């Protein structure tokens, strides 16, 4: 069974709850990695790893531990690109799969928007995490886990 790796620094609480329930239900080894301790319920398969507070410390730890075939749950596009290059599957907390066919364009758009913001352009932030996002994520995670069985 592959391991679920969660970039927990920016993972919405509702998504974290979905991940824990899915991991427990399917007995999937799951690691929440962050720069701080993530409150999690006691579990036989869900663990938390707090790393040092350095820039990208959690991302670097995830990449070091990630194996081909694992699933990374993140919205961090540069981290997603590294994971895909290592052979991992990547899903956002909105249920979108990222892969070799779409990740480079997404990273380029992110970089372009970052350049616009640096020049003073107001581009707005990501939309809030909605009930639809929650449902899409839960369904996508369940489908991915079912395929692994």
mmCIF file of C-alpha atoms in Angstrom:
data_model
loop_
_atom_site.group_PDB
_atom_site.id
_atom_site.type_symbol
_atom_site.label_atom_id
_atom_site.label_comp_id
_atom_site.label_asym_id
_atom_site.label_seq_id
_atom_site.Cartn_x
_atom_site.Cartn_y
_atom_site.Cartn_z
ATOM 1 C CA UNK A 1 0.000 0.000 0.000
ATOM 2 C CA UNK A 2 1.404 3.402 -0.884
ATOM 3 C CA UNK A 3 1.856 6.078 1.752
ATOM 4 C CA UNK A 4 -0.118 9.320 1.836
ATOM 5 C CA UNK A 5 2.059 12.396 2.414
ATOM 6 C CA UNK A 6 0.305 15.593 3.427
ATOM 7 C CA UNK A 7 1.884 19.017 3.052
ATOM 8 C CA UNK A 8 0.165 20.022 6.273
ATOM 9 C CA UNK A 9 1.352 23.634 6.615
ATOM 10 C CA UNK A 10 -1.492 24.942 4.467
ATOM 11 C CA UNK A 11 -3.879 21.988 4.495
ATOM 12 C CA UNK A 12 -7.414 23.137 5.395
ATOM 13 C CA UNK A 13 -8.703 21.620 8.641
ATOM 14 C CA UNK A 14 -11.714 20.083 6.894
ATOM 15 C CA UNK A 15 -9.391 18.412 4.343
ATOM 16 C CA UNK A 16 -7.227 17.131 7.207
ATOM 17 C CA UNK A 17 -10.325 15.515 8.753
ATOM 18 C CA UNK A 18 -11.226 13.888 5.421
ATOM 19 C CA UNK A 19 -7.696 12.514 5.062
ATOM 20 C CA UNK A 20 -7.669 11.060 8.580
ATOM 21 C CA UNK A 21 -11.042 9.336 8.078
ATOM 22 C CA UNK A 22 -9.991 7.910 4.701
ATOM 23 C CA UNK A 23 -6.646 6.689 6.054
ATOM 24 C CA UNK A 24 -8.331 4.996 9.014
ATOM 25 C CA UNK A 25 -11.022 3.424 6.840
ATOM 26 C CA UNK A 26 -8.477 2.003 4.369
ATOM 27 C CA UNK A 27 -5.635 1.406 6.850
ATOM 28 C CA UNK A 28 -3.335 3.578 4.730
ATOM 29 C CA UNK A 29 -0.054 4.810 6.225
ATOM 30 C CA UNK A 30 -0.335 8.611 6.326
ATOM 31 C CA UNK A 31 2.114 11.336 7.341
ATOM 32 C CA UNK A 32 1.229 14.966 7.995
ATOM 33 C CA UNK A 33 4.436 16.993 7.612
ATOM 34 C CA UNK A 34 4.634 20.613 8.767
ATOM 35 C CA UNK A 35 6.829 23.226 10.427
ATOM 36 C CA UNK A 36 4.751 22.803 13.581
ATOM 37 C CA UNK A 37 2.912 20.027 15.380
ATOM 38 C CA UNK A 38 -0.391 19.181 13.717
ATOM 39 C CA UNK A 39 -3.156 18.156 16.129
ATOM 40 C CA UNK A 40 -4.375 14.721 15.070
ATOM 41 C CA UNK A 41 -6.562 12.116 16.756
ATOM 42 C CA UNK A 42 -4.831 8.975 18.070
ATOM 43 C CA UNK A 43 -4.422 6.574 15.162
ATOM 44 C CA UNK A 44 -2.682 3.371 14.211
ATOM 45 C CA UNK A 45 -1.825 4.628 10.722
ATOM 46 C CA UNK A 46 -1.843 8.461 10.820
ATOM 47 C CA UNK A 47 1.283 10.225 12.085
ATOM 48 C CA UNK A 48 2.527 13.788 12.331
ATOM 49 C CA UNK A 49 6.070 14.947 11.657
ATOM 50 C CA UNK A 50 7.150 18.423 12.782
ATOM 51 C CA UNK A 51 10.311 19.605 11.025
ATOM 52 C CA UNK A 52 12.631 22.547 11.624
ATOM 53 C CA UNK A 53 11.363 26.038 10.859
ATOM 54 C CA UNK A 54 13.609 26.619 7.837
ATOM 55 C CA UNK A 55 12.351 27.765 4.445
ATOM 56 C CA UNK A 56 10.860 24.749 2.616
ATOM 57 C CA UNK A 57 11.969 22.402 5.441
ATOM 58 C CA UNK A 58 8.668 20.488 5.337
ATOM 59 C CA UNK A 59 8.758 20.291 1.535
ATOM 60 C CA UNK A 60 12.345 19.001 1.580
ATOM 61 C CA UNK A 61 11.466 16.363 4.179
ATOM 62 C CA UNK A 62 8.501 15.173 2.133
ATOM 63 C CA UNK A 63 10.572 14.899 -1.044
ATOM 64 C CA UNK A 64 13.308 12.988 0.820
ATOM 65 C CA UNK A 65 10.821 10.431 2.174
ATOM 66 C CA UNK A 66 8.454 10.174 -0.790
ATOM 67 C CA UNK A 67 8.575 6.960 -2.833
ATOM 68 C CA UNK A 68 7.344 6.241 -6.323
ATOM 69 C CA UNK A 69 3.658 5.328 -6.162
ATOM 70 C CA UNK A 70 2.942 7.320 -2.993
ATOM 71 C CA UNK A 71 0.324 10.091 -3.009
ATOM 72 C CA UNK A 72 1.210 13.647 -2.043
ATOM 73 C CA UNK A 73 -1.641 15.929 -0.991
ATOM 74 C CA UNK A 74 -0.597 19.529 -1.579
ATOM 75 C CA UNK A 75 -1.440 22.770 -3.328
ATOM 76 C CA UNK A 76 2.238 23.777 -3.456
ATOM 77 C CA UNK A 77 3.045 23.563 -7.177
ATOM 78 C CA UNK A 78 6.878 23.493 -6.965
ATOM 79 C CA UNK A 79 6.602 20.685 -4.377
ATOM 80 C CA UNK A 80 4.105 18.886 -6.621
ATOM 81 C CA UNK A 81 6.539 19.100 -9.543
ATOM 82 C CA UNK A 82 9.328 17.522 -7.470
ATOM 83 C CA UNK A 83 7.004 14.750 -6.296
ATOM 84 C CA UNK A 84 5.830 13.986 -9.830
ATOM 85 C CA UNK A 85 9.454 13.818 -10.986
ATOM 86 C CA UNK A 86 10.032 11.172 -8.262
ATOM 87 C CA UNK A 87 7.113 9.100 -9.574
ATOM 88 C CA UNK A 88 4.529 10.017 -6.936
ATOM 89 C CA UNK A 89 0.902 10.858 -7.598
ATOM 90 C CA UNK A 90 -0.170 14.359 -6.554
ATOM 91 C CA UNK A 91 -3.617 15.633 -5.617
ATOM 92 C CA UNK A 92 -4.653 19.077 -4.433
ATOM 93 C CA UNK A 93 -6.973 19.477 -1.460
ATOM 94 C CA UNK A 94 -9.656 20.418 -3.996
ATOM 95 C CA UNK A 95 -9.437 16.935 -5.561
ATOM 96 C CA UNK A 96 -7.485 17.893 -8.691
ATOM 97 C CA UNK A 97 -4.850 15.423 -9.857
ATOM 98 C CA UNK A 98 -1.577 16.985 -10.971
ATOM 99 C CA UNK A 99 0.622 15.035 -13.356
ATOM 100 C CA UNK A 100 3.335 15.350 -16.005
ATOM 101 C CA UNK A 101 0.723 16.610 -18.474
ATOM 102 C CA UNK A 102 -0.414 19.628 -16.468
ATOM 103 C CA UNK A 103 2.113 20.503 -13.767
ATOM 104 C CA UNK A 104 4.598 22.517 -15.831
ATOM 105 C CA UNK A 105 1.889 24.814 -17.223
ATOM 106 C CA UNK A 106 0.512 25.291 -13.695
ATOM 107 C CA UNK A 107 3.977 26.176 -12.339
ATOM 108 C CA UNK A 108 4.546 28.623 -15.209
ATOM 109 C CA UNK A 109 1.186 30.326 -14.525
ATOM 110 C CA UNK A 110 2.029 30.511 -10.806
ATOM 111 C CA UNK A 111 5.382 32.118 -11.610
ATOM 112 C CA UNK A 112 3.714 34.578 -14.009
ATOM 113 C CA UNK A 113 1.153 35.589 -11.374
ATOM 114 C CA UNK A 114 3.945 35.974 -8.816
ATOM 115 C CA UNK A 115 5.745 38.322 -11.220
ATOM 116 C CA UNK A 116 2.558 40.363 -11.637
ATOM 117 C CA UNK A 117 2.115 40.637 -7.870
ATOM 118 C CA UNK A 118 5.764 41.671 -7.451
ATOM 119 C CA UNK A 119 5.183 44.488 -9.938
ATOM 120 C CA UNK A 120 2.310 45.809 -7.828
ATOM 121 C CA UNK A 121 -0.598 44.240 -9.685
ATOM 122 C CA UNK A 122 -3.420 43.082 -7.395
ATOM 123 C CA UNK A 123 -4.298 39.563 -8.573
ATOM 124 C CA UNK A 124 -6.373 38.345 -5.617
ATOM 125 C CA UNK A 125 -5.788 35.119 -3.761
ATOM 126 C CA UNK A 126 -7.223 31.653 -4.003
ATOM 127 C CA UNK A 127 -10.949 31.280 -3.471
ATOM 128 C CA UNK A 128 -12.167 29.991 -0.120
ATOM 129 C CA UNK A 129 -12.516 26.272 0.563
ATOM 130 C CA UNK A 130 -16.165 25.508 -0.230
ATOM 131 C CA UNK A 131 -18.477 22.564 0.450
ATOM 132 C CA UNK A 132 -18.096 21.650 -3.228
ATOM 133 C CA UNK A 133 -14.291 21.615 -2.820
ATOM 134 C CA UNK A 134 -14.665 19.393 0.231
ATOM 135 C CA UNK A 135 -16.905 16.920 -1.628
ATOM 136 C CA UNK A 136 -14.692 16.876 -4.725
ATOM 137 C CA UNK A 137 -11.620 16.225 -2.584
ATOM 138 C CA UNK A 138 -13.254 13.463 -0.525
ATOM 139 C CA UNK A 139 -14.543 11.729 -3.663
ATOM 140 C CA UNK A 140 -11.216 12.016 -5.508
ATOM 141 C CA UNK A 141 -9.270 10.698 -2.510
ATOM 142 C CA UNK A 142 -11.690 7.771 -2.115
ATOM 143 C CA UNK A 143 -11.362 6.925 -5.836
ATOM 144 C CA UNK A 144 -7.554 7.021 -5.652
ATOM 145 C CA UNK A 145 -7.454 4.850 -2.536
ATOM 146 C CA UNK A 146 -9.906 2.338 -4.075
ATOM 147 C CA UNK A 147 -7.635 1.959 -7.125
ATOM 148 C CA UNK A 148 -4.721 1.084 -4.833
ATOM 149 C CA UNK A 149 -6.519 -1.859 -3.263
#
